[in-house]
Coordinates of C-alpha atoms in Angstrom, one line a residue:
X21 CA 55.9 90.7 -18.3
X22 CA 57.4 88.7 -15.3
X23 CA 55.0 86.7 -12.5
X24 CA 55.8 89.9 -10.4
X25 CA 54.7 92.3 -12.8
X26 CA 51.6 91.0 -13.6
X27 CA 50.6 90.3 -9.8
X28 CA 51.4 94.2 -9.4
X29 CA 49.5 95.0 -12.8
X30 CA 46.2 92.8 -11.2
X31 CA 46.5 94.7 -7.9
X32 CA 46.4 97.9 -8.9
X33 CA 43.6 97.1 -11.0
X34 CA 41.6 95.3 -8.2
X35 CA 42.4 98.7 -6.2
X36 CA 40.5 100.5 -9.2
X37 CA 37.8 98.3 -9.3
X38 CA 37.3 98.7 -5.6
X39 CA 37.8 102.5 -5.8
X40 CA 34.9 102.2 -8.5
X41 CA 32.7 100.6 -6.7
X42 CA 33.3 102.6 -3.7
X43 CA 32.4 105.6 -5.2
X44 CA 29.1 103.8 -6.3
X45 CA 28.5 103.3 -2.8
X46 CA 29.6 99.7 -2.3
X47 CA 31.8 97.5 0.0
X48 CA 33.8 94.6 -1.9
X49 CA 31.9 91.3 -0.9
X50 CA 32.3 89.6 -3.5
X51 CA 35.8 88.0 -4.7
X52 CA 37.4 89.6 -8.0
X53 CA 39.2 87.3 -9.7
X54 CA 37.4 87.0 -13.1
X55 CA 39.1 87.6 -16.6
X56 CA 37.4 89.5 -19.6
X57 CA 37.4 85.4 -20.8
X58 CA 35.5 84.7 -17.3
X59 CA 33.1 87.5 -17.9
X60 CA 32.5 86.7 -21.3
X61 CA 32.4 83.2 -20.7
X62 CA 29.1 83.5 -18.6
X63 CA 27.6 85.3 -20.9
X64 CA 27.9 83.3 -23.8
X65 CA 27.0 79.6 -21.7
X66 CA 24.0 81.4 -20.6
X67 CA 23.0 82.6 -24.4
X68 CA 24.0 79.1 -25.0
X69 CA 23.5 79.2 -28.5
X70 CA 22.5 75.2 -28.7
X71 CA 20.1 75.4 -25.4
X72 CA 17.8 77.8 -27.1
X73 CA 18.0 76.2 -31.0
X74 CA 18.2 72.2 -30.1
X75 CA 15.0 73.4 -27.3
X76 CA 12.9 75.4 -29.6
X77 CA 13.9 73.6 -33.1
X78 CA 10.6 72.2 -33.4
X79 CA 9.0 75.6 -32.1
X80 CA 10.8 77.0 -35.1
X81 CA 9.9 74.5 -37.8
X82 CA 6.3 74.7 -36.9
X83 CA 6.2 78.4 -36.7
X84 CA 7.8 79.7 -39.9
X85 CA 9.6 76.8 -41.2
X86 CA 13.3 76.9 -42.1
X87 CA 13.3 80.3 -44.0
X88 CA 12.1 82.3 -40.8
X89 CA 14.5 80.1 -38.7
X90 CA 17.5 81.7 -40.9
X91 CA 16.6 84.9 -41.9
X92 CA 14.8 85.5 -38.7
X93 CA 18.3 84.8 -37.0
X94 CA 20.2 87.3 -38.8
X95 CA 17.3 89.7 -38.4
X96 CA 17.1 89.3 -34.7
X97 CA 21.2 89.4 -34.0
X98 CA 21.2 92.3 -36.0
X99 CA 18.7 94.5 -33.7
X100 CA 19.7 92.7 -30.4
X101 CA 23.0 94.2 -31.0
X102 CA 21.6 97.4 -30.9
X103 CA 20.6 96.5 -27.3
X104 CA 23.9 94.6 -26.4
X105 CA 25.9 98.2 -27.4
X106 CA 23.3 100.4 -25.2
X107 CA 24.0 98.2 -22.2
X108 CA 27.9 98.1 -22.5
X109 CA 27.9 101.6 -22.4
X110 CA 25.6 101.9 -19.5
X111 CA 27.8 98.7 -17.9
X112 CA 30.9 100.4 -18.5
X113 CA 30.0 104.0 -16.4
X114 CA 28.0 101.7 -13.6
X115 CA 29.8 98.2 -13.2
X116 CA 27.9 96.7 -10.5
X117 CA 26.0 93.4 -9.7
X118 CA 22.8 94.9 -9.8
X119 CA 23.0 95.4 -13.2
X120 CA 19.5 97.2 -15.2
X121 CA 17.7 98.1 -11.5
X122 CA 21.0 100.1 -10.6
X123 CA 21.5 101.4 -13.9
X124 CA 17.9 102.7 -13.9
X125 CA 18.0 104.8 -10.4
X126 CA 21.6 106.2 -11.6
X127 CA 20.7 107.3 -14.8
X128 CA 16.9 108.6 -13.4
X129 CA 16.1 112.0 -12.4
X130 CA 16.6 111.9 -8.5
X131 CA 13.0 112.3 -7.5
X132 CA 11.9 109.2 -9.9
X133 CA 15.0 107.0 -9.4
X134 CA 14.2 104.7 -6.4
X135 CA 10.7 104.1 -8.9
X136 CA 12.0 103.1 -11.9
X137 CA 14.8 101.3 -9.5
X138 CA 11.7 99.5 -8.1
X139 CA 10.0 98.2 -11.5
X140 CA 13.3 97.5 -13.6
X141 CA 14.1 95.1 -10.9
X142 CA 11.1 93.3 -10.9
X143 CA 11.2 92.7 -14.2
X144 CA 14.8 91.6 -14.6
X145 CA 14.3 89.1 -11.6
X146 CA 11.2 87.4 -13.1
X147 CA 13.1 87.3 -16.8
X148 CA 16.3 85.9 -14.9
X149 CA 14.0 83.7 -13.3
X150 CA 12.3 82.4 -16.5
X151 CA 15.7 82.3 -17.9
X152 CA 16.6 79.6 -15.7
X153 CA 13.2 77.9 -15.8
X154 CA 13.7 77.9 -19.9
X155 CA 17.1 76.2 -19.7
X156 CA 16.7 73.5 -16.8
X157 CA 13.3 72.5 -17.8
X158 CA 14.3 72.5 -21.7
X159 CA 17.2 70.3 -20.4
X160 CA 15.1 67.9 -18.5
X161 CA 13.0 67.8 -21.7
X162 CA 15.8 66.9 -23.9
X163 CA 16.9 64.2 -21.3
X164 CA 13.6 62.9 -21.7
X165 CA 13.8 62.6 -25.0
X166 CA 16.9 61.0 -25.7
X167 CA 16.0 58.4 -23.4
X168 CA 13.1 57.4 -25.6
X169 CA 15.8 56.4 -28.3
X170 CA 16.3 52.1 -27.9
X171 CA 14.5 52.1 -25.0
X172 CA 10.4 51.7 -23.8
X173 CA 10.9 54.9 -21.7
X174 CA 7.6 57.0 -22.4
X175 CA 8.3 60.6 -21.1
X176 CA 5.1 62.0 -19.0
X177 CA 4.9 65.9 -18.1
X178 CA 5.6 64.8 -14.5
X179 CA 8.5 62.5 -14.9
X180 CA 9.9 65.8 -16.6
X181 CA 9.5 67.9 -13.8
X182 CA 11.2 65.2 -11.2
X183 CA 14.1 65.5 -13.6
X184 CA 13.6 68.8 -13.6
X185 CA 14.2 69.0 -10.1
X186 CA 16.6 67.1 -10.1
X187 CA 18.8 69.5 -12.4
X188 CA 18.4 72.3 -10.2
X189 CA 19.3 70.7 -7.4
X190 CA 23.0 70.1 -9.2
X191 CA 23.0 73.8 -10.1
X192 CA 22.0 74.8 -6.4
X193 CA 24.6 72.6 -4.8
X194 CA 27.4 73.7 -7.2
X195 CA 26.7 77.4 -6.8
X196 CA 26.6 77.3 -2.8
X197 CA 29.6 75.0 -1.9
X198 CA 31.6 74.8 -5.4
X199 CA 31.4 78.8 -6.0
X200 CA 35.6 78.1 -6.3
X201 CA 34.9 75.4 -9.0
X202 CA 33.2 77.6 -11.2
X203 CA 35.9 79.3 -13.2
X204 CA 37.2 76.2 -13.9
X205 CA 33.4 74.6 -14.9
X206 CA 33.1 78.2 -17.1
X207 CA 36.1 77.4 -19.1
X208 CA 34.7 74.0 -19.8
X209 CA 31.5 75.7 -20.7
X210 CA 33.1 78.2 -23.2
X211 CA 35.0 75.1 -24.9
X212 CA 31.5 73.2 -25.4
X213 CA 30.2 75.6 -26.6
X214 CA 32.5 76.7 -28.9
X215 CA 34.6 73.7 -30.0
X216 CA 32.1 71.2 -29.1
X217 CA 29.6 72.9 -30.9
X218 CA 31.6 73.9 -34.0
X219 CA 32.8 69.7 -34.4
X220 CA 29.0 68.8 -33.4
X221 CA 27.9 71.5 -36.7
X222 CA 30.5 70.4 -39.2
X223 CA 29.9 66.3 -38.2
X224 CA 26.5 66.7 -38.7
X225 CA 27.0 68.2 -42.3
X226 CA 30.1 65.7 -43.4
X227 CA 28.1 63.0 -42.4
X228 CA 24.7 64.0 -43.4
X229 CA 23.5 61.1 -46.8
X230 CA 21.4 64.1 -48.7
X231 CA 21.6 67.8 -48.3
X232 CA 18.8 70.2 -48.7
X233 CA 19.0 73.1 -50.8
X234 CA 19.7 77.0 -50.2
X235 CA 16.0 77.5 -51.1
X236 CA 14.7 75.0 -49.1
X237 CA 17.2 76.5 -45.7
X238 CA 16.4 80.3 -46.9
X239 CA 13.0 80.5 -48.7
X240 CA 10.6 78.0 -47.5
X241 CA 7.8 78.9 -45.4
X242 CA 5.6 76.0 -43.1
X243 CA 2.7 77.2 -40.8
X244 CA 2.3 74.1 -38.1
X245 CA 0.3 76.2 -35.7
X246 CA -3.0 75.1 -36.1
X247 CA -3.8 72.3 -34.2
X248 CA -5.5 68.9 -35.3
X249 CA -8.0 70.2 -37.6
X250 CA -7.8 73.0 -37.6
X251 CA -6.2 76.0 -39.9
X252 CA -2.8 77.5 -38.9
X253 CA -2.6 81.5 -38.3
X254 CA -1.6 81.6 -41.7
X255 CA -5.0 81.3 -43.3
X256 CA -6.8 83.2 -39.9
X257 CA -4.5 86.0 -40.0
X258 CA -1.5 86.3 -42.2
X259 CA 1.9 84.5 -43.2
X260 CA 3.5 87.8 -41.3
X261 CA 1.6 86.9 -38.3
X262 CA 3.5 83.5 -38.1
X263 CA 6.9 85.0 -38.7
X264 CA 7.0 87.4 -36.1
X265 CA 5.9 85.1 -33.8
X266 CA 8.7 82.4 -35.2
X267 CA 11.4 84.8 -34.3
X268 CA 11.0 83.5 -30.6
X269 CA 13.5 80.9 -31.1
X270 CA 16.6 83.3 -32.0
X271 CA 15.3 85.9 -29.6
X272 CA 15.0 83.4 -26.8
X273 CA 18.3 81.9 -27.5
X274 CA 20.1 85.6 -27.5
X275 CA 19.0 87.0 -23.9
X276 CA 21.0 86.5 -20.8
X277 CA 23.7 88.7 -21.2
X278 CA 23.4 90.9 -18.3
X279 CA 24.8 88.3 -16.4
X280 CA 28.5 90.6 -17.7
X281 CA 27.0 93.2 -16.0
X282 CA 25.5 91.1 -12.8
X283 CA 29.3 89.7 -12.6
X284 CA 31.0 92.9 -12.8
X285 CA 32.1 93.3 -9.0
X286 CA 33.9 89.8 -9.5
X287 CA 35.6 90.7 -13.0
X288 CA 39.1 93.1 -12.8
X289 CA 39.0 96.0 -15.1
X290 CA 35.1 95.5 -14.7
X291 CA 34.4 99.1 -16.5
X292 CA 35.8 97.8 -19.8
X293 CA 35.8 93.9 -19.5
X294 CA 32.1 94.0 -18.3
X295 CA 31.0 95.8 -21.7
X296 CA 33.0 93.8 -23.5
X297 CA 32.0 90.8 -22.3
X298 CA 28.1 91.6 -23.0
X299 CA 29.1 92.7 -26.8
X300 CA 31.6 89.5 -27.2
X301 CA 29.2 87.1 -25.9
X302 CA 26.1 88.4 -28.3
X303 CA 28.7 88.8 -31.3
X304 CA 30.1 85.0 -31.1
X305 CA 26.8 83.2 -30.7
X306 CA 25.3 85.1 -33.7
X307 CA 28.4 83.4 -35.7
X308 CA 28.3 79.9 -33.8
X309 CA 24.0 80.6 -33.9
X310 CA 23.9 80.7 -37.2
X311 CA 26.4 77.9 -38.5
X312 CA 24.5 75.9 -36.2
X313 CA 21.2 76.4 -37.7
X314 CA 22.5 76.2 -41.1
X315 CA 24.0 73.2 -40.3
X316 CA 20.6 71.1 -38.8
X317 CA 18.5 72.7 -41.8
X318 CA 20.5 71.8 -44.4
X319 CA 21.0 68.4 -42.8
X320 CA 17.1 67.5 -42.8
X321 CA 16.4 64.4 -44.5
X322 CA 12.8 64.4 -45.2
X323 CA 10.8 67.9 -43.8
X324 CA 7.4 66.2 -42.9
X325 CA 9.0 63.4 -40.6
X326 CA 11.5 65.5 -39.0
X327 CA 8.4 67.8 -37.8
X328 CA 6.4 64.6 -37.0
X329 CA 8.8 62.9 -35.2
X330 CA 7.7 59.9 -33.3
X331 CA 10.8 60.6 -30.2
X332 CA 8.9 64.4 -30.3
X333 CA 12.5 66.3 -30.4
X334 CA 13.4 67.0 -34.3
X335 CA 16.5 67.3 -33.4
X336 CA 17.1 64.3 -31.8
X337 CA 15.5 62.6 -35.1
X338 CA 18.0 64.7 -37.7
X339 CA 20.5 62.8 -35.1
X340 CA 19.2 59.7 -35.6
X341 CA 18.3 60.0 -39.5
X342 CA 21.8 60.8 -39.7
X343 CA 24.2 58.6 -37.3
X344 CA 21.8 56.0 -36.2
X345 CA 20.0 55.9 -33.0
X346 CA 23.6 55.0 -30.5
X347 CA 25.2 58.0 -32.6
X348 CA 22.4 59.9 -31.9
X349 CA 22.0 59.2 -28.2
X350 CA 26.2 60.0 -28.2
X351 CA 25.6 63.9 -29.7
X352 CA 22.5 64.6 -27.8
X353 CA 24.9 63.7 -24.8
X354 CA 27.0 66.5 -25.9
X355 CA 24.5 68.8 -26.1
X356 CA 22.7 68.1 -22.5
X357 CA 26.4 68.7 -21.2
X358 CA 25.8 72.3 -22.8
X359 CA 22.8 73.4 -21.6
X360 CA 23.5 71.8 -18.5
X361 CA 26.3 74.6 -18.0
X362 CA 23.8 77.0 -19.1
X363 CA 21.5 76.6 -16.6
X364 CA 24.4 76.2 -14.1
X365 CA 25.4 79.7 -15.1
X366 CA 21.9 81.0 -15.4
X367 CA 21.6 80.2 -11.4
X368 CA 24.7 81.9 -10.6
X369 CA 23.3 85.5 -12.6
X370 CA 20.2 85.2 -11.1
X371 CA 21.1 84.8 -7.3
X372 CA 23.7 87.6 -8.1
X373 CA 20.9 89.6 -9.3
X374 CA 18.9 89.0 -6.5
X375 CA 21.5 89.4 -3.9
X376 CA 22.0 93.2 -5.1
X377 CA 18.4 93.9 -4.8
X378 CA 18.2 92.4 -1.7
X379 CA 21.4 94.6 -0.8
X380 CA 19.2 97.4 -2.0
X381 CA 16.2 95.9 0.2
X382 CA 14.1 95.2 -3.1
X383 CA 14.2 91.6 -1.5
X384 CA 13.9 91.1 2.3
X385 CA 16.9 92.1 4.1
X386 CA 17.5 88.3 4.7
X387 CA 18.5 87.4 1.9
X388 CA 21.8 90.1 1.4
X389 CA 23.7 87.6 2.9
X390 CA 27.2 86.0 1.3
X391 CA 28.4 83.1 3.4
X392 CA 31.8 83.5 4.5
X393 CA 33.0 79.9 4.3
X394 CA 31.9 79.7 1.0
X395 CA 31.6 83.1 -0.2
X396 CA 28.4 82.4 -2.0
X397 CA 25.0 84.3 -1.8
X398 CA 23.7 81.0 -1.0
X399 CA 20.2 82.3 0.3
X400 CA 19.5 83.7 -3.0
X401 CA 21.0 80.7 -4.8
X402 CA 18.3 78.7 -2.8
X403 CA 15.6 81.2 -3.7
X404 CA 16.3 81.6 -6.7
X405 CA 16.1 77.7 -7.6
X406 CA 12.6 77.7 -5.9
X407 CA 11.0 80.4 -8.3
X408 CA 12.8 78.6 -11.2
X409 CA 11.0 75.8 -10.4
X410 CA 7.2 77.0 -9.4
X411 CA 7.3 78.6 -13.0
X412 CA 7.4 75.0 -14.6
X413 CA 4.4 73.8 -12.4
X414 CA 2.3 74.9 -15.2
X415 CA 3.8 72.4 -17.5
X416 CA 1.9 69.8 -15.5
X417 CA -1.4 71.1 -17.2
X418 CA -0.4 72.9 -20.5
X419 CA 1.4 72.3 -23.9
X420 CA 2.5 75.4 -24.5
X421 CA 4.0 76.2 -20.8
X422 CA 8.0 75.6 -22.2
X423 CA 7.4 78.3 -24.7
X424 CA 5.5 80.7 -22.6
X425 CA 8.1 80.0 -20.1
X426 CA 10.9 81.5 -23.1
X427 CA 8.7 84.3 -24.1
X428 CA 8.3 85.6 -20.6
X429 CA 12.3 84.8 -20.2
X430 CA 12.3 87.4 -23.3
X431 CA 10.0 90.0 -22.4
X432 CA 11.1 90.1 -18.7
X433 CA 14.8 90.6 -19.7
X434 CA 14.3 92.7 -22.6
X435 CA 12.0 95.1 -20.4
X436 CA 14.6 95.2 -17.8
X437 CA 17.3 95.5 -20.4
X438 CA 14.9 98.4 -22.3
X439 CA 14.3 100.6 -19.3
X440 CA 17.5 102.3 -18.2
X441 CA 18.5 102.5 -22.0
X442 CA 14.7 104.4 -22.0
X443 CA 16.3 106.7 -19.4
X444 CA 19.5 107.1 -20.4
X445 CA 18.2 108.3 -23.7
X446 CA 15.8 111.3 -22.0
X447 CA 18.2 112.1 -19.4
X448 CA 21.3 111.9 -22.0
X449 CA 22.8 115.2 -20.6
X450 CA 22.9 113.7 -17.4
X451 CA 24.2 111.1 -18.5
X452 CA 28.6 110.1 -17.1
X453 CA 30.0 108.1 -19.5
X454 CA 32.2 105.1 -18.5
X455 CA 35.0 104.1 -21.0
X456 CA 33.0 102.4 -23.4
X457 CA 31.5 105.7 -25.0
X458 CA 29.7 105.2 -28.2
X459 CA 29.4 109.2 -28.9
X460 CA 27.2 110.5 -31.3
X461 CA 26.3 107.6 -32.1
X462 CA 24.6 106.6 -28.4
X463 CA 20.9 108.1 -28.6
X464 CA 20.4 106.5 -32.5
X465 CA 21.2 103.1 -31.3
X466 CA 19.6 103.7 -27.8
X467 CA 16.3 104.5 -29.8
X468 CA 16.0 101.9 -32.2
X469 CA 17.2 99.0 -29.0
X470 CA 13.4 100.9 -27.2
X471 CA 11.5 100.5 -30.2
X472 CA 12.9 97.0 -30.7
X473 CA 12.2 96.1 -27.2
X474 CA 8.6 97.6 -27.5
X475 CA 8.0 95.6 -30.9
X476 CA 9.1 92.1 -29.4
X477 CA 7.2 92.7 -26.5
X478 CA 4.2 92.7 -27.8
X479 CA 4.7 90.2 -30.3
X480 CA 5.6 87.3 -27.4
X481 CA 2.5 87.6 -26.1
X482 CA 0.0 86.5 -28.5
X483 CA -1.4 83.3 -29.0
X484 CA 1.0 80.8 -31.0
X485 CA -1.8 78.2 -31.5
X486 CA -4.9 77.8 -33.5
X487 CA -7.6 77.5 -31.8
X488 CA -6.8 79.4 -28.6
X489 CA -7.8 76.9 -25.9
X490 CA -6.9 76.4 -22.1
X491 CA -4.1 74.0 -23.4
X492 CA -2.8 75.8 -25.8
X493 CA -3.2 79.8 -24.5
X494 CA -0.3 81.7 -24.0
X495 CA 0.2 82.9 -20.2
X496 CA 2.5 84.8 -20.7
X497 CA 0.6 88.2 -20.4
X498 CA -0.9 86.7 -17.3
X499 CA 2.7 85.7 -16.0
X500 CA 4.2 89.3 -17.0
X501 CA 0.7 91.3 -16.3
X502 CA 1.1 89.9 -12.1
X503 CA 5.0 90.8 -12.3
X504 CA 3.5 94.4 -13.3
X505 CA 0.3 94.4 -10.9
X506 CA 2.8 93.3 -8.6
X507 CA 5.7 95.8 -9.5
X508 CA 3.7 99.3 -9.9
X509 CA 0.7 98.1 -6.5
X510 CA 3.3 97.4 -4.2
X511 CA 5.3 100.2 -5.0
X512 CA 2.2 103.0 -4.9
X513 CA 0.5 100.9 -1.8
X514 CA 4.0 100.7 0.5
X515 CA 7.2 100.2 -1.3
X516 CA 7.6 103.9 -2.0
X517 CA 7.7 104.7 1.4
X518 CA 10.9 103.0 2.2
X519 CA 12.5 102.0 -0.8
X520 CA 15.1 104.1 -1.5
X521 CA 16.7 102.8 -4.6
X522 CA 20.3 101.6 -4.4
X523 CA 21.8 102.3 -0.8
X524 CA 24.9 104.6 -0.7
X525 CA 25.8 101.3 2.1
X526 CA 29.5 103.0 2.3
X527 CA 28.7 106.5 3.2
X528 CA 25.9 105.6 5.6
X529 CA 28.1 103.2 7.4
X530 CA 30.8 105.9 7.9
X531 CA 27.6 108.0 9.2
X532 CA 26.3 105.5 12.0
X533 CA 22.9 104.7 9.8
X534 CA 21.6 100.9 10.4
X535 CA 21.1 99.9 6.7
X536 CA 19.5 97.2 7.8
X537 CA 16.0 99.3 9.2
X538 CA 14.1 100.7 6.6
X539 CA 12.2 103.5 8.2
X540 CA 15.5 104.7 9.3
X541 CA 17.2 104.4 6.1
X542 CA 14.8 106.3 4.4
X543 CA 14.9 109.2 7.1
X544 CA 18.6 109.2 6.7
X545 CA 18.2 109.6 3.0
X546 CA 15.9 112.2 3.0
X547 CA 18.3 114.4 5.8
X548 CA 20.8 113.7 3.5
X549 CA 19.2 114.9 -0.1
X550 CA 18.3 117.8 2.3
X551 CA 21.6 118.6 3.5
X552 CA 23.0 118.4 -0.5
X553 CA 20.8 120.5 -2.0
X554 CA 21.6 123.1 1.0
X555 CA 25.0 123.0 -0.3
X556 CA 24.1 123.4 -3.7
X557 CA 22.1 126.6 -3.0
X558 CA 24.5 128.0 -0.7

């Protein structure tokens, strides 16, 4: 196909996409010029397969041990692509930025839709922002870390935060003036973590003095969750009880992937590419995932002092047991460039997300705003930053606050990922298929991704550590219980008096109806409902 073929090919799909959306009820703001690669690409940097390992490693060797690290992997990428298939198939018949809120009011009964609108975007905005909270911050961590190596830096909860900071403040700056830049920084993402990643694994295990064996990687079992003292939850409850709550890791390291769906109205073809890209990006870091697990398990030198390490990061001291502390600092380099992307990334989903619902007036009306020099939602980058970073205040006071921060990451995705599947399955009739149509097959996988959702739910929010103390209790119920409060008050107490679910923006211009005034938005909309079912009588 010539230069001139292909230009015509991309316009006539931009035409479709537009068409699409239109008929959704949506102008094109945003610019479409992302690939199926593009789409995918954002995905899998913010799944970031070595963000969520390297960041929870010692998470996972203290709760579990190697053999729940494994098989919990496989286990977990097994169900979550359950989930990944009953979004691309509600992606693929509504490919817009809002992603789970929007999918929830389509697929809902009309008089319940602007409700479940209301509380599936809640949740997805506080599990995007934890999302970026989990990377950032475990980025600053790692930075931290890897500093301590050959030199008398001694890492302090608040010297983590300033670095913290600082990191967001890269991501903010990129994603409101370099918005052009990031195609190109996404294809340097996808190469980390692919390539890099796949040369980081195999180095690791070629240069590695001893190897452990299969039963040590598959089969053993270590409870590290009681504290000094004290008994693990092992011996207080049950060897189950640890395991379940050890699948965090691989959980937390595969959520994300909505940001295919909140990218859709910049990605051509978006009602196949977008479905694809959530089921590519899931698929490829359960490969990469698990050689990369395999890899730093079977590459532990001695158990006990890799759990104990002195730099507090056992993956920084597999690094050092294995190349030396320069080769060490050299890889851990590598992999702060990785999750450094991810967080990027992270930002850009979540101030699409929030842009849409803003769009939607879930969010102020100030903040539906892209800024035409730049054509960036920079208000929404700015706020969503902000969030990112009150959610690691807690930090400053708590031991457990990184992995509260990925459990509520988890639950507030999964809930927002859970809903409109929820929907879809009780509504199926009503249900208009895009493309991607999984058939008979869609209410059997959309019922075990709900009770899947429900299970991990509850599991990420008990207490990982024995005793349960004020520094070592597990917030996030109280994080996700406010989001709720929050979510289900407001909308009973004012919110369902104006909130209308997503705005039909296109037809109500065309009317004369100022989308930007509530009250008469929602009169609009009610004259309107009144006028269709008129015509459906008659």
């Amino acid at each position: 196909m010539d230069d001139n073929a292909r230009q015509l090919s991309i316009s006539r799909m931009s035409m479709k996409d537009e068409d699409r959306l239109a008929e959704l009820g949506y102008k094109q703001e945003l610019t479409r010029n992302w690939s199926l690669l593009h789409n995918f690409g954002v995905s899998f940097s913010i799944i970031s397969i070595i963000t969520g390992i390297t960041t929870l490693f010692e998470y996972g060797l203290s709760t579990g041990g190697p053999g729940v690290m494994s098989v919990g992997w496989i286990v977990v990428c097994f169900f979550t692509m359950f989930v990944a298939l009953g979004m691309a198939e509600i992606v693929s018949a509504v490919p817009t930025s809002g992603g789970p809120y929007f999918w929830a009011a389509i697929l809902a009964p009309k008089r319940s839709a602007a409700f479940w609108s209301w509380i599936t975007g809640w949740f997805n905005l506080l599990g995007q922002v934890a999302v970026t909270t989990g990377i950032t911050f475990g980025c600053a961590g790692l930075i931290s870390t890897t500093a301590t190596v050959q030199s008398s830096y001694t890492p302090t909860a608040a010297k983590t935060i300033g670095i913290y900071a600082a990191l967001l403040v890269s991501h903010t700056l990129v994603n409101s003036f370099g918005v052009k830049f990031l195609r190109y920084l996404n294809d340097t993402s996808v190469v980390l973590h692919s390539i890099g990643v796949s040369c980081f694994a195999i180095a690791v295990l070629a240069k590695a003095p001893t190897h452990q064996s299969a039963k040590f990687v598959f089969a053993t079992f270590y409870d590290g969750t009681g504290e000094t003292g004290s008994e693990g939850w092992s011996m207080r409850a049950s060897p189950a009880y640890v395991a379940v709550c050890g699948i965090l890791m691989a959980q937390y390291t595969i959520t994300g992937y909505d940001a295919s769906a909140h990218l859709s109205e910049e990605t051509n073809n978006a009602s196949w590419n977008a479905p694809l890209g959530v089921l590519m990006s899931v698929g490829v870091s359960a490969v990469f995932g698990f050689f990369l697990i395999i890899a730093l398990l079977f590459s532990i030198q001695d158990f006990q002092s890799t759990v104990d390490s002195t730099v507090g990061q056992p993956v920084t001291q597999i690094l050092i047991d294995i190349f030396g502390p320069k080769g060490a600092i050299a890889l851990m380099t590598l992999i702060i460039c990785c999750v450094w992307h991810a967080g990027l990334f992270s930002l850009t989903s979540n101030s699409r997300m929030m842009f849409a619902f803003a769009r939607d007036r879930g969010l102020p009306p100030f903040f539906d705003h892209v800024d035409p020099k730049f054509g960036a939602p920079i208000r929404t980058v700015c706020l969503a930053a902000f969030l990112a970073f009150l959610l690691a205040i807690p930090s400053l006071g708590s031991s457990v606050a990184f992995s509260a921060a990925t459990s509520i990451a988890t639950i507030g995705l999964y809930i927002s990922y859970g809903l409109p599947i929820l929907i879809g399955l009780i509504y199926h009739d009503s249900f208009q298929k895009g493309p991607f149509n999984l058939r008979w097959a869609s209410r059997p996988i959309a019922l075990i991704a709900c009770l899947y959702i429900g299970f991990i739910t509850i599991v990420f929010c008990l207490p990982e550590l024995n005793p349960v103390t004020s520094q070592t209790l597990n917030y996030t119920p109280v994080a996700v219980g406010i989001v709720a409060a929050w979510a289900f008050g407001s909308w009973f107490l004012w919110a369902r008096r104006w909130f209308t679910g997503p705005i039909r923006q296109i037809e109500e211009e065309r009317m004369g109806i100022p989308i930007g005034d509530p009250a008469k938005l929602v009169q609009a909309e009610e004259k309107l409902d009144e006028k269709v079912g008129i015509e459906k009588i008659g």
